Amino acid sequence: MLVTLLALAPLTRAMRTAHAADKPNIVILLADDMGYGDPHCFNAESKCRTPHLDSLAAAGMRFTDAHAAGSTCIPSRYGLVTGRYPFRCENFNPSKAALIENGRATIASVLRDRGYHTAMVGKWHLGFEGGVDFDYSKPLRGGPHDHGFEYFFGQHASLDIPPYFYIENDHAVAAPTNKIEANNSEGWTKIQGAFWRAGGIAPGFVMEEVLPTYTRKAVEYIEQRSRVDDDRPFFLYLAITAPHTPWLPTEKFRGTSAGNLYGDWVAQVDDAFGQVLAALDRAGVADNTLVLFSSDNGPVWYPADVEKYGHSSTGPLRGMKGDVWEGGHRMPFIARWPGHIKPGSTSGKLICFTDVLATFADLTGATLPDNGGEDSFTFLPELLGQSAGDKPQRQDLLLGHGSNGLFLRRGDWKLIPFLGSGGFTRPSRIKPKPGEPGGQLYNLAKDLGETTNTYAEHADIVKELTTRTTAIVNGTRTRP
Ligand SMILES: [Ca+2]
């Protein structure tokens, strides 16, 4: 039996390669806490310089109704990697456990099984077995390397959350045996500027060098894949830790945005992505690579910052990171695939990060298992300008998790069954006064900025959306 299996192994590999040979490489460029209104191509009034993202948009398709799977890092990334609504995940604390159970389909496992070489660089934030009680002498289980990524170089969580150390594949590059004090920036709130928390840090781990390091690792990966004698296409998930805190622009970018430290930092993020795109060009693979760009959630940018710097990080959208309002979860989203996606095009289709998994499956001819990608709908036909035919399409969107509560988008309507932002905008929750509506209902087609609560006027729509919310929560999936 063993002999038979060994004899079959090279054949299987060859067959996979044959399947994959005509498939594009795939690169996901994921920013951390960048707002809808930061890239110039999504907000003509933006004060941030984003020439590389603007060029990417000019060569591809902009989505104006694309949503992260949550308005903070963890649910957003859970939805992106698994194609499943994060509220369905029972263990949701990466400091305590690995969030994704063994064997669950991920964007990486699906592509790997279709013959791709798969790699991730950057921030995971979906937990490791044992949470942050890492045993640095042992392999770190439950991370990217156990969920379909053949190569991983990155970190466990955000760059303001200790312990600070790099992980390569399944081991710590160096254990965080040193200590670092907490840091803040004058003139900004406690969770803006060069903010990080005190904790352990590995010798040689330098905060300012993290973004340049991930950029270099991504560039090296592309160069290496273009040289290696292996005709498998590649999938690179680059999840940088910026423009999330700490805002640490290097000298080249410091002071380039009229005193706005955040603007300097966003400019460096744009430059980092520009370097990766240039590497695709140099390697001669840009024409055969699908590039997706987005951000994992809205910015930490208050009304006072809009006033002071004349820049709305969410553009026309209300709210910020953590919020149920659009500024928390509607994301700048760009897709480029030369010769396949129409340059300079715009789509108003409702898509969610959870849809990336089904889109990759559609692109590569993979069949998703019943217990995978439960809330994932392909948007490949939209990318290619084709009819979806009989491929199931997203009808609505149920986001939220834990304290920020569930809220439903369906058609033009959005139902938030409570008052308040649910997130970082104060107040997070408001108790309705006698006679006041108990929730929020907005018509986004007429009122994208969520300024007029029509909850009291449309009891029928509130009822319909409430019924649908209950049905989604009580089920295990929305994908047929
Ligand atoms: Ca984030």
Short mmCIF file of C-alpha atoms and ligand atoms in Angstrom, two decimals:
data_model
loop_
_atom_site.label_atom_id
_atom_site.label_comp_id
_atom_site.label_asym_id
_atom_site.label_seq_id
_atom_site.Cartn_x
_atom_site.Cartn_y
_atom_site.Cartn_z
CA MET A 1 0.00 0.00 0.00
CA LEU A 2 2.80 2.36 0.96
CA VAL A 3 4.61 1.61 -2.28
CA THR A 4 1.46 2.35 -4.24
CA LEU A 5 0.97 5.67 -2.46
CA LEU A 6 4.57 6.68 -3.05
CA ALA A 7 4.29 5.82 -6.72
CA LEU A 8 1.14 7.90 -7.01
CA ALA A 9 2.51 10.95 -5.21
CA PRO A 10 4.57 12.39 -8.08
CA LEU A 11 1.70 11.77 -10.47
CA THR A 12 -0.68 13.66 -8.22
CA ARG A 13 1.76 16.54 -8.04
CA ALA A 14 2.14 16.50 -11.85
CA MET A 15 -1.61 16.41 -12.29
CA ARG A 16 -2.05 19.33 -9.95
CA THR A 17 0.58 21.26 -11.84
CA ALA A 18 -1.17 20.54 -15.13
CA HIS A 19 -4.45 21.82 -13.65
CA ALA A 20 -2.77 24.95 -12.42
CA ALA A 21 -0.44 25.76 -15.29
CA ASP A 22 -3.00 27.98 -17.01
CA LYS A 23 -4.09 29.68 -13.80
CA PRO A 24 -2.97 33.17 -12.78
CA ASN A 25 -0.81 33.89 -9.81
CA ILE A 26 -2.77 35.61 -7.06
CA VAL A 27 -1.57 38.36 -4.74
CA ILE A 28 -3.66 39.86 -1.93
CA LEU A 29 -2.39 43.22 -0.69
CA LEU A 30 -4.11 43.84 2.64
CA ALA A 31 -3.66 47.09 4.52
CA ASP A 32 -4.46 47.30 8.22
CA ASP A 33 -6.90 50.03 9.37
CA MET A 34 -6.83 52.05 6.14
CA GLY A 35 -10.04 53.97 5.52
CA TYR A 36 -12.29 54.02 2.46
CA GLY A 37 -11.34 57.66 1.93
CA ASP A 38 -7.57 57.33 2.18
CA PRO A 39 -6.68 56.13 -1.35
CA HIS A 40 -7.08 59.01 -3.75
CA CYS A 41 -8.82 56.73 -6.25
CA PHE A 42 -11.69 56.35 -3.75
CA ASN A 43 -11.78 59.92 -2.51
CA ALA A 44 -10.74 62.80 -4.75
CA GLU A 45 -10.51 64.98 -1.62
CA SER A 46 -8.02 62.64 0.10
CA LYS A 47 -4.96 64.35 1.54
CA CYS A 48 -3.00 61.08 1.42
CA ARG A 49 -0.66 60.44 -1.50
CA THR A 50 -1.41 57.01 -2.97
CA PRO A 51 -0.03 57.00 -6.55
CA HIS A 52 0.55 53.25 -6.66
CA LEU A 53 -2.95 52.32 -5.50
CA ASP A 54 -4.34 54.89 -7.93
CA SER A 55 -2.40 53.24 -10.77
CA LEU A 56 -3.64 49.83 -9.68
CA ALA A 57 -7.23 51.11 -9.81
CA ALA A 58 -6.64 52.68 -13.23
CA ALA A 59 -5.51 49.28 -14.51
CA GLY A 60 -8.29 47.30 -12.85
CA MET A 61 -11.71 47.39 -11.18
CA ARG A 62 -12.71 49.44 -8.15
CA PHE A 63 -15.48 48.07 -5.94
CA THR A 64 -17.46 50.79 -4.18
CA ASP A 65 -19.67 48.47 -2.09
CA ALA A 66 -17.08 45.99 -0.80
CA HIS A 67 -17.12 45.05 2.86
CA ALA A 68 -14.65 43.58 5.25
CA ALA A 69 -16.12 40.72 7.26
CA GLY A 70 -16.02 42.93 10.34
CA SER A 71 -14.92 46.37 11.43
CA THR A 72 -11.95 45.16 13.46
CA CYS A 73 -8.95 43.01 12.59
CA ILE A 74 -9.99 39.62 13.93
CA PRO A 75 -13.47 39.11 12.44
CA SER A 76 -12.34 40.73 9.20
CA ARG A 77 -9.44 38.31 8.76
CA TYR A 78 -11.47 35.32 9.90
CA GLY A 79 -13.99 36.00 7.15
CA LEU A 80 -11.32 36.62 4.53
CA VAL A 81 -9.38 33.45 5.28
CA THR A 82 -12.35 31.07 5.80
CA GLY A 83 -15.23 32.47 3.74
CA ARG A 84 -17.47 32.14 6.79
CA TYR A 85 -19.20 34.84 8.81
CA PRO A 86 -17.16 35.50 11.94
CA PHE A 87 -20.19 35.44 14.23
CA ARG A 88 -20.38 31.69 13.52
CA CYS A 89 -16.95 31.18 15.12
CA GLU A 90 -17.37 30.10 18.73
CA ASN A 91 -13.85 30.66 20.05
CA PHE A 92 -13.05 34.20 19.18
CA ASN A 93 -10.07 35.23 21.25
CA PRO A 94 -6.72 34.73 19.51
CA SER A 95 -4.89 35.47 22.76
CA LYS A 96 -6.45 32.26 24.11
CA ALA A 97 -6.66 29.88 21.14
CA ALA A 98 -6.40 29.26 17.42
CA LEU A 99 -9.63 30.49 15.79
CA ILE A 100 -9.68 28.17 12.78
CA GLU A 101 -10.23 24.49 13.46
CA ASN A 102 -7.98 21.92 11.81
CA GLY A 103 -9.06 20.89 8.33
CA ARG A 104 -11.30 23.89 7.63
CA ALA A 105 -11.02 25.15 4.04
CA THR A 106 -9.07 28.41 3.73
CA ILE A 107 -8.12 30.65 0.82
CA ALA A 108 -4.69 29.00 1.00
CA SER A 109 -5.73 25.35 1.33
CA VAL A 110 -8.13 25.63 -1.62
CA LEU A 111 -5.42 27.08 -3.86
CA ARG A 112 -2.76 24.68 -2.59
CA ASP A 113 -5.04 21.77 -3.43
CA ARG A 114 -5.42 23.18 -6.93
CA GLY A 115 -1.68 23.19 -7.48
CA TYR A 116 -0.59 26.56 -6.18
CA HIS A 117 2.45 27.38 -4.10
CA THR A 118 1.05 29.39 -1.20
CA ALA A 119 2.67 31.97 1.05
CA MET A 120 1.71 34.50 3.64
CA VAL A 121 3.73 37.48 4.84
CA GLY A 122 2.66 39.70 7.73
CA LYS A 123 -0.03 39.78 10.37
CA TRP A 124 -2.08 36.66 11.11
CA HIS A 125 -4.24 37.61 14.13
CA LEU A 126 -6.26 34.41 14.01
CA GLY A 127 -4.53 32.80 16.95
CA PHE A 128 -2.24 29.90 17.60
CA GLU A 129 -2.93 26.85 19.75
CA GLY A 130 -2.48 27.88 23.37
CA GLY A 131 -3.02 31.54 22.55
CA VAL A 132 -0.25 33.94 23.52
CA ASP A 133 1.25 31.51 26.04
CA PHE A 134 3.79 30.59 23.40
CA ASP A 135 6.33 27.85 24.09
CA TYR A 136 9.18 29.17 21.99
CA SER A 137 11.04 25.87 22.17
CA LYS A 138 8.29 24.09 20.24
CA PRO A 139 6.57 24.48 16.88
CA LEU A 140 3.74 27.05 17.00
CA ARG A 141 0.63 25.21 15.89
CA GLY A 142 -2.66 26.44 14.47
CA GLY A 143 -1.21 29.34 12.47
CA PRO A 144 -0.90 30.00 8.74
CA HIS A 145 1.50 27.09 8.23
CA ASP A 146 -1.21 24.68 9.48
CA HIS A 147 -3.93 26.28 7.36
CA GLY A 148 -2.65 25.95 3.84
CA PHE A 149 0.24 28.40 3.65
CA GLU A 150 3.36 26.50 2.68
CA TYR A 151 5.48 29.48 3.64
CA PHE A 152 4.80 32.03 6.37
CA PHE A 153 6.82 34.93 7.65
CA GLY A 154 5.09 37.30 9.99
CA GLN A 155 3.70 37.93 13.44
CA HIS A 156 0.84 36.70 15.57
CA ALA A 157 -1.17 39.93 15.97
CA SER A 158 -1.05 43.72 15.49
CA LEU A 159 2.16 45.68 15.82
CA ASP A 160 0.92 47.29 19.05
CA ILE A 161 0.17 43.95 20.74
CA PRO A 162 3.02 42.10 22.50
CA PRO A 163 4.90 39.85 22.49
CA TYR A 164 6.77 41.24 19.49
CA PHE A 165 8.65 38.61 17.49
CA TYR A 166 8.78 37.18 14.00
CA ILE A 167 7.51 33.74 13.13
CA GLU A 168 8.82 31.78 10.15
CA ASN A 169 6.63 28.86 9.12
CA ASP A 170 5.89 27.28 12.51
CA HIS A 171 8.63 28.61 14.76
CA ALA A 172 9.74 31.82 16.40
CA VAL A 173 12.72 33.33 14.59
CA ALA A 174 13.88 34.56 17.99
CA ALA A 175 12.02 34.43 21.31
CA PRO A 176 10.92 37.78 22.81
CA THR A 177 13.39 37.68 25.67
CA ASN A 178 13.80 41.47 25.95
CA LYS A 179 11.29 44.03 27.22
CA ILE A 180 9.99 47.18 25.58
CA GLU A 181 8.16 50.03 27.31
CA ALA A 182 4.84 51.35 26.06
CA ASN A 183 4.90 54.24 23.63
CA ASN A 184 2.60 57.10 22.61
CA SER A 185 2.78 60.21 20.46
CA GLU A 186 2.18 63.72 21.68
CA GLY A 187 -0.72 65.43 19.94
CA TRP A 188 -2.63 62.22 19.25
CA THR A 189 -5.02 60.07 21.28
CA LYS A 190 -3.74 57.04 23.18
CA ILE A 191 -4.54 54.70 20.28
CA GLN A 192 -3.05 56.80 17.48
CA GLY A 193 0.46 57.86 16.52
CA ALA A 194 3.48 55.73 17.41
CA PHE A 195 1.43 53.78 19.95
CA TRP A 196 2.38 50.34 21.17
CA ARG A 197 1.85 48.40 24.36
CA ALA A 198 4.60 47.32 26.76
CA GLY A 199 5.75 43.72 26.65
CA GLY A 200 8.26 41.18 25.45
CA ILE A 201 10.25 41.82 22.31
CA ALA A 202 12.75 39.68 20.44
CA PRO A 203 16.36 40.84 20.21
CA GLY A 204 16.76 42.60 16.88
CA PHE A 205 13.01 43.22 16.42
CA VAL A 206 12.76 46.92 15.48
CA MET A 207 9.30 48.47 15.16
CA GLU A 208 10.29 50.86 12.36
CA GLU A 209 11.71 48.00 10.32
CA VAL A 210 8.58 45.83 10.29
CA LEU A 211 6.85 47.35 7.25
CA PRO A 212 10.09 47.48 5.21
CA THR A 213 10.81 43.87 6.27
CA TYR A 214 7.42 42.57 5.10
CA THR A 215 7.77 44.50 1.87
CA ARG A 216 11.20 42.99 1.24
CA LYS A 217 9.98 39.47 2.11
CA ALA A 218 7.09 39.81 -0.35
CA VAL A 219 9.40 41.09 -3.09
CA GLU A 220 11.88 38.28 -2.43
CA TYR A 221 9.10 35.71 -2.55
CA ILE A 222 7.96 36.93 -5.97
CA GLU A 223 11.54 36.95 -7.25
CA GLN A 224 12.17 33.48 -5.88
CA ARG A 225 8.98 32.04 -7.42
CA SER A 226 9.89 33.46 -10.81
CA ARG A 227 13.35 31.81 -10.68
CA VAL A 228 12.51 28.43 -9.20
CA ASP A 229 12.17 25.41 -11.47
CA ASP A 230 8.52 24.79 -10.65
CA ASP A 231 5.67 25.79 -12.91
CA ARG A 232 3.11 26.01 -10.13
CA PRO A 233 1.45 29.43 -9.96
CA PHE A 234 1.79 31.20 -6.64
CA PHE A 235 -0.53 32.76 -4.12
CA LEU A 236 0.87 35.48 -1.86
CA TYR A 237 -1.20 36.93 0.98
CA LEU A 238 0.61 40.06 2.12
CA ALA A 239 -1.03 41.39 5.28
CA ILE A 240 1.03 44.37 6.36
CA THR A 241 0.67 45.89 9.83
CA ALA A 242 0.07 49.44 8.58
CA PRO A 243 -1.39 52.06 8.59
CA HIS A 244 -2.47 50.54 11.94
CA THR A 245 -0.55 51.83 14.97
CA PRO A 246 2.31 52.36 15.59
CA TRP A 247 2.53 55.04 12.91
CA LEU A 248 6.24 54.95 12.18
CA PRO A 249 7.06 56.45 8.80
CA THR A 250 10.71 56.13 7.90
CA GLU A 251 12.78 59.21 7.13
CA LYS A 252 11.86 59.21 3.43
CA PHE A 253 8.17 59.72 4.31
CA ARG A 254 8.37 61.72 7.56
CA GLY A 255 7.01 65.25 7.19
CA THR A 256 5.73 64.73 3.64
CA SER A 257 2.04 65.30 4.53
CA ALA A 258 1.95 68.81 6.00
CA GLY A 259 2.38 67.70 9.60
CA ASN A 260 -0.08 64.82 9.36
CA LEU A 261 1.78 61.80 10.68
CA TYR A 262 -0.98 59.47 9.50
CA GLY A 263 -0.72 60.87 5.96
CA ASP A 264 3.03 60.17 5.99
CA TRP A 265 2.34 56.61 7.13
CA VAL A 266 -0.32 55.99 4.45
CA ALA A 267 2.12 57.30 1.82
CA GLN A 268 4.64 54.72 3.00
CA VAL A 269 2.01 51.98 2.82
CA ASP A 270 1.27 52.98 -0.76
CA ASP A 271 4.97 52.90 -1.54
CA ALA A 272 5.30 49.43 0.01
CA PHE A 273 2.55 48.07 -2.20
CA GLY A 274 4.16 49.87 -5.14
CA GLN A 275 7.37 47.91 -4.50
CA VAL A 276 5.48 44.62 -4.59
CA LEU A 277 3.71 45.59 -7.82
CA ALA A 278 7.07 46.59 -9.31
CA ALA A 279 8.45 43.18 -8.35
CA LEU A 280 5.63 41.54 -10.34
CA ASP A 281 6.60 43.72 -13.32
CA ARG A 282 10.31 42.92 -13.01
CA ALA A 283 9.61 39.21 -12.72
CA GLY A 284 7.52 39.41 -15.90
CA VAL A 285 4.44 37.95 -14.20
CA ALA A 286 2.23 41.03 -13.74
CA ASP A 287 0.13 40.15 -16.79
CA ASN A 288 -0.60 36.72 -15.38
CA THR A 289 -1.36 37.78 -11.84
CA LEU A 290 -4.66 38.63 -10.21
CA VAL A 291 -3.99 41.35 -7.64
CA LEU A 292 -6.56 42.14 -4.97
CA PHE A 293 -6.06 45.14 -2.72
CA SER A 294 -8.12 46.09 0.32
CA SER A 295 -7.96 47.09 3.98
CA ASP A 296 -9.16 44.96 6.89
CA ASN A 297 -11.29 47.64 8.59
CA GLY A 298 -11.84 51.35 8.96
CA PRO A 299 -9.38 53.87 10.35
CA VAL A 300 -8.75 55.25 13.82
CA TRP A 301 -9.58 58.78 12.74
CA TYR A 302 -11.84 61.02 14.78
CA PRO A 303 -14.01 63.98 13.74
CA ALA A 304 -11.41 66.22 15.41
CA ASP A 305 -8.75 64.82 13.05
CA VAL A 306 -10.96 65.52 10.03
CA GLU A 307 -11.27 69.09 11.27
CA LYS A 308 -7.58 69.54 12.07
CA TYR A 309 -6.06 67.96 8.96
CA GLY A 310 -8.84 68.58 6.44
CA HIS A 311 -8.84 64.88 5.58
CA SER A 312 -11.70 62.41 5.94
CA SER A 313 -10.14 58.98 6.26
CA THR A 314 -13.52 57.38 5.49
CA GLY A 315 -14.43 59.78 2.68
CA PRO A 316 -18.23 60.23 2.67
CA LEU A 317 -18.84 57.40 5.15
CA ARG A 318 -19.89 57.75 8.77
CA GLY A 319 -17.91 56.27 11.63
CA MET A 320 -14.54 54.61 12.03
CA LYS A 321 -12.85 51.37 13.07
CA GLY A 322 -15.05 49.09 15.15
CA ASP A 323 -18.28 50.81 14.16
CA VAL A 324 -21.37 49.30 12.61
CA TRP A 325 -21.56 52.35 10.35
CA GLU A 326 -20.10 52.09 6.85
CA GLY A 327 -16.82 53.78 7.78
CA GLY A 328 -16.03 50.73 9.91
CA HIS A 329 -16.39 48.05 7.28
CA ARG A 330 -16.94 49.40 3.75
CA MET A 331 -13.47 49.14 2.27
CA PRO A 332 -11.49 50.40 -0.67
CA PHE A 333 -11.22 47.28 -2.85
CA ILE A 334 -9.35 46.94 -6.15
CA ALA A 335 -8.90 43.96 -8.47
CA ARG A 336 -6.43 43.90 -11.36
CA TRP A 337 -5.84 41.13 -13.88
CA PRO A 338 -4.60 42.46 -17.20
CA GLY A 339 -6.51 41.15 -20.21
CA HIS A 340 -9.32 39.84 -18.00
CA ILE A 341 -10.54 42.72 -15.85
CA LYS A 342 -11.47 45.91 -17.68
CA PRO A 343 -9.02 48.71 -16.86
CA GLY A 344 -10.44 51.74 -15.08
CA SER A 345 -13.76 50.02 -14.36
CA THR A 346 -15.97 50.42 -11.31
CA SER A 347 -18.39 47.94 -9.75
CA GLY A 348 -21.18 48.74 -7.31
CA LYS A 349 -21.79 45.07 -6.59
CA LEU A 350 -22.20 44.14 -2.93
CA ILE A 351 -19.27 41.91 -2.01
CA CYS A 352 -17.70 40.79 1.26
CA PHE A 353 -14.27 39.48 2.22
CA THR A 354 -15.94 36.11 2.79
CA ASP A 355 -16.51 35.96 -0.97
CA VAL A 356 -12.79 35.76 -1.80
CA LEU A 357 -12.72 32.02 -1.01
CA ALA A 358 -15.53 31.10 -3.44
CA THR A 359 -14.04 33.42 -6.05
CA PHE A 360 -10.70 31.60 -5.82
CA ALA A 361 -12.51 28.26 -6.01
CA ASP A 362 -14.42 29.46 -9.08
CA LEU A 363 -11.21 30.72 -10.69
CA THR A 364 -9.35 27.46 -10.18
CA GLY A 365 -12.17 24.95 -10.65
CA ALA A 366 -12.22 23.88 -7.01
CA THR A 367 -15.35 22.58 -5.32
CA LEU A 368 -15.89 23.91 -1.82
CA PRO A 369 -16.86 21.36 0.82
CA ASP A 370 -20.22 21.73 2.56
CA ASN A 371 -18.45 22.57 5.79
CA GLY A 372 -16.31 25.30 4.25
CA GLY A 373 -16.90 28.76 2.81
CA GLU A 374 -20.38 28.77 4.32
CA ASP A 375 -20.95 32.46 3.55
CA SER A 376 -18.91 32.74 0.36
CA PHE A 377 -20.23 33.74 -3.09
CA THR A 378 -18.10 34.04 -6.19
CA PHE A 379 -17.64 37.47 -7.71
CA LEU A 380 -15.46 36.14 -10.53
CA PRO A 381 -18.20 36.77 -13.15
CA GLU A 382 -18.31 40.41 -12.03
CA LEU A 383 -14.52 40.68 -12.42
CA LEU A 384 -14.68 39.21 -15.91
CA GLY A 385 -17.73 41.24 -16.99
CA GLN A 386 -19.76 38.04 -17.42
CA SER A 387 -23.21 36.92 -16.34
CA ALA A 388 -23.23 34.92 -13.11
CA GLY A 389 -25.51 32.36 -14.76
CA ASP A 390 -26.49 29.73 -12.22
CA LYS A 391 -23.69 30.59 -9.78
CA PRO A 392 -25.27 31.62 -6.47
CA GLN A 393 -24.87 35.33 -5.73
CA ARG A 394 -24.81 37.28 -2.48
CA GLN A 395 -28.26 38.57 -1.49
CA ASP A 396 -27.40 40.28 1.77
CA LEU A 397 -24.70 40.77 4.35
CA LEU A 398 -24.79 40.02 8.08
CA LEU A 399 -21.84 41.52 9.91
CA GLY A 400 -20.92 42.24 13.49
CA HIS A 401 -19.66 40.17 16.35
CA GLY A 402 -19.72 40.23 20.12
CA SER A 403 -20.17 43.65 21.67
CA ASN A 404 -20.71 45.50 18.40
CA GLY A 405 -23.76 43.38 17.64
CA LEU A 406 -25.10 41.97 14.40
CA PHE A 407 -26.42 44.22 11.66
CA LEU A 408 -27.92 43.34 8.29
CA ARG A 409 -27.55 44.86 4.87
CA ARG A 410 -30.11 43.83 2.29
CA GLY A 411 -30.64 45.70 -0.97
CA ASP A 412 -30.46 49.42 -0.25
CA TRP A 413 -31.42 48.91 3.40
CA LYS A 414 -29.31 48.48 6.49
CA LEU A 415 -30.75 47.48 9.85
CA ILE A 416 -28.81 48.02 13.06
CA PRO A 417 -30.99 46.69 15.89
CA PHE A 418 -29.67 49.16 18.50
CA LEU A 419 -28.66 52.80 18.86
CA GLY A 420 -25.03 53.94 18.83
CA SER A 421 -21.89 53.15 16.82
CA GLY A 422 -21.28 49.70 18.30
CA GLY A 423 -17.57 50.56 18.14
CA PHE A 424 -14.91 53.21 18.63
CA THR A 425 -17.14 56.25 17.99
CA ARG A 426 -18.64 57.40 21.27
CA PRO A 427 -21.20 56.55 22.42
CA SER A 428 -20.99 52.92 21.42
CA ARG A 429 -24.48 52.16 22.71
CA ILE A 430 -27.35 54.49 23.47
CA LYS A 431 -30.37 53.47 25.52
CA PRO A 432 -33.46 54.69 23.66
CA LYS A 433 -35.49 57.35 25.44
CA PRO A 434 -39.22 56.68 25.87
CA GLY A 435 -40.89 56.92 22.47
CA GLU A 436 -37.58 56.70 20.56
CA PRO A 437 -36.92 53.89 18.05
CA GLY A 438 -34.83 51.06 19.44
CA GLY A 439 -32.66 50.71 16.37
CA GLN A 440 -31.35 52.30 13.18
CA LEU A 441 -32.55 51.82 9.63
CA TYR A 442 -30.83 53.54 6.73
CA ASN A 443 -31.43 53.60 3.01
CA LEU A 444 -27.86 53.59 1.71
CA ALA A 445 -28.87 54.39 -1.86
CA LYS A 446 -30.30 57.70 -0.67
CA ASP A 447 -28.24 58.20 2.46
CA LEU A 448 -24.76 56.70 2.22
CA GLY A 449 -23.62 58.83 5.16
CA GLU A 450 -26.25 57.24 7.47
CA THR A 451 -27.56 60.59 8.66
CA THR A 452 -31.33 59.89 8.66
CA ASN A 453 -32.68 57.09 10.82
CA THR A 454 -35.88 55.82 9.20
CA TYR A 455 -36.48 52.99 11.69
CA ALA A 456 -39.72 54.50 12.99
CA GLU A 457 -41.14 55.08 9.49
CA HIS A 458 -40.57 51.60 8.07
CA ALA A 459 -41.82 49.01 10.53
CA ASP A 460 -42.39 46.60 7.63
CA ILE A 461 -38.77 46.74 6.49
CA VAL A 462 -37.52 46.47 10.07
CA LYS A 463 -39.65 43.36 10.48
CA GLU A 464 -38.49 41.81 7.20
CA LEU A 465 -34.81 42.42 7.94
CA THR A 466 -35.19 41.19 11.52
CA THR A 467 -36.74 37.96 10.26
CA ARG A 468 -33.91 37.51 7.76
CA THR A 469 -31.28 38.17 10.46
CA THR A 470 -32.82 35.48 12.66
CA ALA A 471 -32.88 33.03 9.76
CA ILE A 472 -29.18 33.57 8.99
CA VAL A 473 -28.20 33.28 12.65
CA ASN A 474 -30.26 30.12 13.16
CA GLY A 475 -28.82 28.49 10.04
CA THR A 476 -25.27 27.31 9.55
CA ARG A 477 -24.65 28.89 6.16
CA THR A 478 -25.95 31.30 3.51
CA ARG A 479 -24.21 29.68 0.51
CA PRO A 480 -26.68 27.17 -0.97
CA CA B 1 -7.18 46.30 11.36
#
